[in-house]
Short mmCIF file of C-alpha atoms in Angstrom, two decimals:
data_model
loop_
_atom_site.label_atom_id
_atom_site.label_comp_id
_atom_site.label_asym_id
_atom_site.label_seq_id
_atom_site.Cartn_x
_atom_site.Cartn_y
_atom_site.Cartn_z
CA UNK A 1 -2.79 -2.25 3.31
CA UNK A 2 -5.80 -4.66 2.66
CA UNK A 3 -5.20 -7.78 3.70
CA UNK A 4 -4.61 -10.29 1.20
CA UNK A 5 -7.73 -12.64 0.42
CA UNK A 6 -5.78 -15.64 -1.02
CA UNK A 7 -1.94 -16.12 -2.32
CA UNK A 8 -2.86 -15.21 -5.67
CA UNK A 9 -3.85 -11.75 -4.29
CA UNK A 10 -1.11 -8.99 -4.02
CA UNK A 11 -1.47 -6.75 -1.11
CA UNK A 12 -2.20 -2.92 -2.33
CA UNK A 13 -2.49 0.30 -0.35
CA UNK A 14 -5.90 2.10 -0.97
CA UNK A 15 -5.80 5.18 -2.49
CA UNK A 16 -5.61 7.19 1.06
CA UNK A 17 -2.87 5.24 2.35
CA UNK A 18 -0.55 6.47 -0.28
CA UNK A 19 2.08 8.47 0.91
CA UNK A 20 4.10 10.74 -0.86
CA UNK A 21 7.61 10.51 0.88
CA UNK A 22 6.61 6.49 -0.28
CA UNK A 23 6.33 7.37 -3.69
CA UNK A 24 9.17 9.72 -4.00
CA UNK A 25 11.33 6.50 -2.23
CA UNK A 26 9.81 4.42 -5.04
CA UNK A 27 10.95 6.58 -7.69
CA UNK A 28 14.13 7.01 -6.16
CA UNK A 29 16.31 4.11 -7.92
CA UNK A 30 17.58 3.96 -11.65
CA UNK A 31 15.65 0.50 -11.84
CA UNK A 32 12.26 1.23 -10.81
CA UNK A 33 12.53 4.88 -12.55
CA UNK A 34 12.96 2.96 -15.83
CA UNK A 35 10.46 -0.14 -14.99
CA UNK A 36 7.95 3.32 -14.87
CA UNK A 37 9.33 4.49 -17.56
CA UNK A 38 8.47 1.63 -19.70
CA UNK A 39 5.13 1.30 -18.02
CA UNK A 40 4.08 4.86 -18.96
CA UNK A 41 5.40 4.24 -22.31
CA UNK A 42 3.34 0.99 -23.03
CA UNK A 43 0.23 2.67 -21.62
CA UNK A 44 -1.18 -0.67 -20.44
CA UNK A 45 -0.07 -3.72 -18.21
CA UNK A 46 3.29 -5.41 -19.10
CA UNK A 47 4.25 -8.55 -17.52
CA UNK A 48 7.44 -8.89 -14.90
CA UNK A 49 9.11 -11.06 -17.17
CA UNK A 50 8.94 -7.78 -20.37
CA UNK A 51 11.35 -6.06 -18.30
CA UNK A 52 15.36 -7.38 -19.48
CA UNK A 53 16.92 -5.48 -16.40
CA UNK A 54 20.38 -5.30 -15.37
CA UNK A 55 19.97 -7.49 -12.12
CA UNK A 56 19.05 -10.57 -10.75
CA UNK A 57 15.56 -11.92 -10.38
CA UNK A 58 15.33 -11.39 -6.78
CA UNK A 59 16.27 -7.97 -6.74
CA UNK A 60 13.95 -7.27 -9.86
CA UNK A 61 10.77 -8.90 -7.42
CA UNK A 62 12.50 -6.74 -4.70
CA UNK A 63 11.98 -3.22 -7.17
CA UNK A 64 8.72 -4.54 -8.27
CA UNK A 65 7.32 -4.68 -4.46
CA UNK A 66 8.32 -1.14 -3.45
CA UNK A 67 6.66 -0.29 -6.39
CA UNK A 68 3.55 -1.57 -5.68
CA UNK A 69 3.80 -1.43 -1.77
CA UNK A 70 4.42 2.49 -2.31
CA UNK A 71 1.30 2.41 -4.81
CA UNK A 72 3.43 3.13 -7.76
CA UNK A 73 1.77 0.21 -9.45
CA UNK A 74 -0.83 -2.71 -9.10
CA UNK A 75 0.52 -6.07 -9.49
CA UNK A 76 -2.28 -8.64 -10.73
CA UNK A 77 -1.89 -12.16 -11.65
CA UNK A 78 -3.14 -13.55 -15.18
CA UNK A 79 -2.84 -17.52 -15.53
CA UNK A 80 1.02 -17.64 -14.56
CA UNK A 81 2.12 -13.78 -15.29
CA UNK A 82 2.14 -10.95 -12.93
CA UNK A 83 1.09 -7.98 -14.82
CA UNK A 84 2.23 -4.64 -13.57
CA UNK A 85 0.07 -1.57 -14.38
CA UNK A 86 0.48 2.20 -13.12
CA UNK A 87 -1.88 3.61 -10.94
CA UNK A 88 -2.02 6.67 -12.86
CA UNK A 89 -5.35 7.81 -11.72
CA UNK A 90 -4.35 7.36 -7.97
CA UNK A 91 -1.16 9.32 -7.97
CA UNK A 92 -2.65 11.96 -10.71
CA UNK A 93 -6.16 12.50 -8.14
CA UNK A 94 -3.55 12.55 -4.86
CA UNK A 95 -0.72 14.45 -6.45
CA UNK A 96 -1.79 16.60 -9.48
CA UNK A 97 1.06 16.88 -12.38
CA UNK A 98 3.52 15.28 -10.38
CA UNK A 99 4.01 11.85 -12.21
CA UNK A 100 4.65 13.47 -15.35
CA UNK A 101 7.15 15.84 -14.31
CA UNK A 102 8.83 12.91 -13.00
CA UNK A 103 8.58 10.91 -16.16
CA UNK A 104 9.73 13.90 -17.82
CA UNK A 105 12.72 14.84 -15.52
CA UNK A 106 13.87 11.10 -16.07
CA UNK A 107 13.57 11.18 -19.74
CA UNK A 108 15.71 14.85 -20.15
CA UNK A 109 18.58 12.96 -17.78
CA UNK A 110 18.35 10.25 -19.92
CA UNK A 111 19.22 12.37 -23.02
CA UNK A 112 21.82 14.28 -21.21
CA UNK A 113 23.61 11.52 -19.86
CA UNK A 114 23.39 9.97 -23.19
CA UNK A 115 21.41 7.18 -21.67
CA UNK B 1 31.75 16.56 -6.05
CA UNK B 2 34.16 19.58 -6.26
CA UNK B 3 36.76 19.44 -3.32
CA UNK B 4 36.33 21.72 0.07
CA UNK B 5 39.44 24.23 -0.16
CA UNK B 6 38.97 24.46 4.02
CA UNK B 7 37.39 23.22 6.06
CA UNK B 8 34.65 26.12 6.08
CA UNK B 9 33.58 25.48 2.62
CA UNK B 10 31.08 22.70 2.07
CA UNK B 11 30.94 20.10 -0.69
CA UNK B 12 27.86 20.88 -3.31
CA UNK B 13 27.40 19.13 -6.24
CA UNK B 14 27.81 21.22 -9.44
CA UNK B 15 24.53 21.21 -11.52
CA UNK B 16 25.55 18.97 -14.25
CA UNK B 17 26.39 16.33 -11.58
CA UNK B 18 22.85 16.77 -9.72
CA UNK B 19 20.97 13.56 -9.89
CA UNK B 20 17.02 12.98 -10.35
CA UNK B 21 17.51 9.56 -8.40
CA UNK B 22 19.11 11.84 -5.58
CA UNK B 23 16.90 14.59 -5.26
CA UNK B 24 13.79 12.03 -5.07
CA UNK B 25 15.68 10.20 -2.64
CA UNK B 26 16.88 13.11 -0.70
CA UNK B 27 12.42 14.58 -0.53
CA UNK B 28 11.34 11.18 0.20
CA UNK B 29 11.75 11.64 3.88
CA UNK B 30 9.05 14.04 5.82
CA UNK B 31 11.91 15.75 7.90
CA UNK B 32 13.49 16.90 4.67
CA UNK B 33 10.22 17.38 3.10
CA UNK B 34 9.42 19.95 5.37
CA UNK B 35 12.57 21.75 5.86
CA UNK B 36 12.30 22.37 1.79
CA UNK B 37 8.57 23.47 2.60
CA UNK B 38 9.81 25.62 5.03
CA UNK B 39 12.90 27.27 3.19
CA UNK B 40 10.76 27.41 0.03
CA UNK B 41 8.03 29.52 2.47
CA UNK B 42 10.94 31.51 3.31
CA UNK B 43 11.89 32.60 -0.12
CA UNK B 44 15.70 32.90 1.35
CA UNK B 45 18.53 31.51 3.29
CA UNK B 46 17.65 30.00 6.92
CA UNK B 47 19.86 28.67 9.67
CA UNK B 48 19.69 25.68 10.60
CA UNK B 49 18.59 26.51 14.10
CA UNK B 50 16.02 28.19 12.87
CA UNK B 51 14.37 24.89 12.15
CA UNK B 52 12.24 22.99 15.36
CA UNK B 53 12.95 19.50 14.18
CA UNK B 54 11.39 16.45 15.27
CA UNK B 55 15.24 14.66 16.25
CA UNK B 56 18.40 14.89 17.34
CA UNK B 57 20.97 17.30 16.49
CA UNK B 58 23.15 14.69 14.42
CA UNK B 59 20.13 13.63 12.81
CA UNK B 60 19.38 17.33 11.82
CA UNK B 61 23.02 17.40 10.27
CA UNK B 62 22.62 14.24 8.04
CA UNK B 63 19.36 15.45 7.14
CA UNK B 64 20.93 19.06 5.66
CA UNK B 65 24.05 17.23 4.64
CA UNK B 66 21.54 14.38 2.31
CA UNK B 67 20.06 17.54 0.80
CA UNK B 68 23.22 19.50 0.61
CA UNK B 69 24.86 16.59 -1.05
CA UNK B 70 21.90 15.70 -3.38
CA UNK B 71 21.90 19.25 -4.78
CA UNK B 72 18.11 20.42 -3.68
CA UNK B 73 20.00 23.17 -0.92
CA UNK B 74 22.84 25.03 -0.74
CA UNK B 75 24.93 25.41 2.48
CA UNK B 76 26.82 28.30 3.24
CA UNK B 77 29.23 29.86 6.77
CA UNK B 78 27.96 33.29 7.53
CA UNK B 79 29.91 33.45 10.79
CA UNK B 80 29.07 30.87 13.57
CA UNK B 81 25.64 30.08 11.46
CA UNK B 82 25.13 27.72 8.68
CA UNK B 83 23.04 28.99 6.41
CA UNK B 84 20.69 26.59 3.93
CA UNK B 85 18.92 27.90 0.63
CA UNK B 86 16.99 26.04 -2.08
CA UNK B 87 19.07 25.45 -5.42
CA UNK B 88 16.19 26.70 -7.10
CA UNK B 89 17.54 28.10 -10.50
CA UNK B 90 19.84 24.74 -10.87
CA UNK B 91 16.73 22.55 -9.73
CA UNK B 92 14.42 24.39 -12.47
CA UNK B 93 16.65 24.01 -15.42
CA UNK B 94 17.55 20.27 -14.89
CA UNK B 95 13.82 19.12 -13.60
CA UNK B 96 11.12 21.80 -14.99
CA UNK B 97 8.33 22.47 -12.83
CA UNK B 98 9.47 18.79 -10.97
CA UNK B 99 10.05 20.94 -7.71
CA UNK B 100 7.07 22.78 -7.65
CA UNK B 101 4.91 19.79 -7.92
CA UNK B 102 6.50 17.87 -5.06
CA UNK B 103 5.90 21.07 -2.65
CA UNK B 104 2.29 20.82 -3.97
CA UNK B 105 1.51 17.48 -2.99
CA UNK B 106 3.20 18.02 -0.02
CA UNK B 107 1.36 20.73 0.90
CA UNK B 108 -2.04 18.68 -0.39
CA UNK B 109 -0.90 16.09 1.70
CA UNK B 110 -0.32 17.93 4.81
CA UNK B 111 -4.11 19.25 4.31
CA UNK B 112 -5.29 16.28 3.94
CA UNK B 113 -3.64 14.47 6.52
CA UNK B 114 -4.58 17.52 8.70
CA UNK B 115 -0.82 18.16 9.60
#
């Protein structure tokens, strides 16, 4: 991790500090496999507050920090938003093809569990 | 989970109640990671004292039983030894090409970790 320069600034791992056992932790929870989900399908940032998920706030800032401590995605603030981006490039350069095999393994559950 | 008829029969999931959110959960641990490297290596069924795990010998059973129960491996009483093989066929037609990936980047990850 980098340390933090002010409050404003979310604390990231670098690109080599991203671990895959990490990501595969990240991606292990209904929640934050949909919150990626969604992100992949926007292709761009989306805010926190986007996402209408089926728990409280807390535990949505909770899925929202393993995301980005795991390097799932970068948090930045804008004015009074936190905008949540994949790091696409990072996972695709450290793990080739895996994301989207992911992405699509989620979305063929989804369709057979009717989701 | 279908139930044990004796005590020598192990509880497996059937494929249509395998999990993504388990079998991401169940790799995102390096002990496990490795012992699917390894049995994947193996291209068969291995014991599971043929593995020369970092822990303890209860820890080495929850490990197995986390993978047995999240579908990845298969465990199976040939005499006095437990054998463990990859649920290959059943992981390929749920999560196409998602298990080949994940022993990829572990396998780039090991190299570049120098592991």
């Amino acid at each position: 991790m980098s340390p933090a320069t002010s409050k404003r600034e979310l604390d990231h791992p670098a690109r080599h500090e991203i671990r895959l056992e990490a990501v595969l932790h990240a991606l292990s929870d209904p929640v934050r496999l949909r919150v990626v989900g969604e992100l992949a399908a926007a292709d761009g940032e989306l805010s926190c507050s986007y996402f209408d998920l089926p728990v409280t706030k807390s535990t949505t800032t909770h899925h929202f920090r393993v995301l980005r401590e795991s390097g799932v995605i970068q948090q930045t603030y804008r004015g009074t938003a936190k905008m949540n981006g994949l790091r696409r490039a990072d996972l695709d350069e450290l793990f080739p093809g895996l994301f989207d095999r992911i992405l699509q393994a989620a979305a063929l559950q989804g369709a057979r569990l009717g989701h």
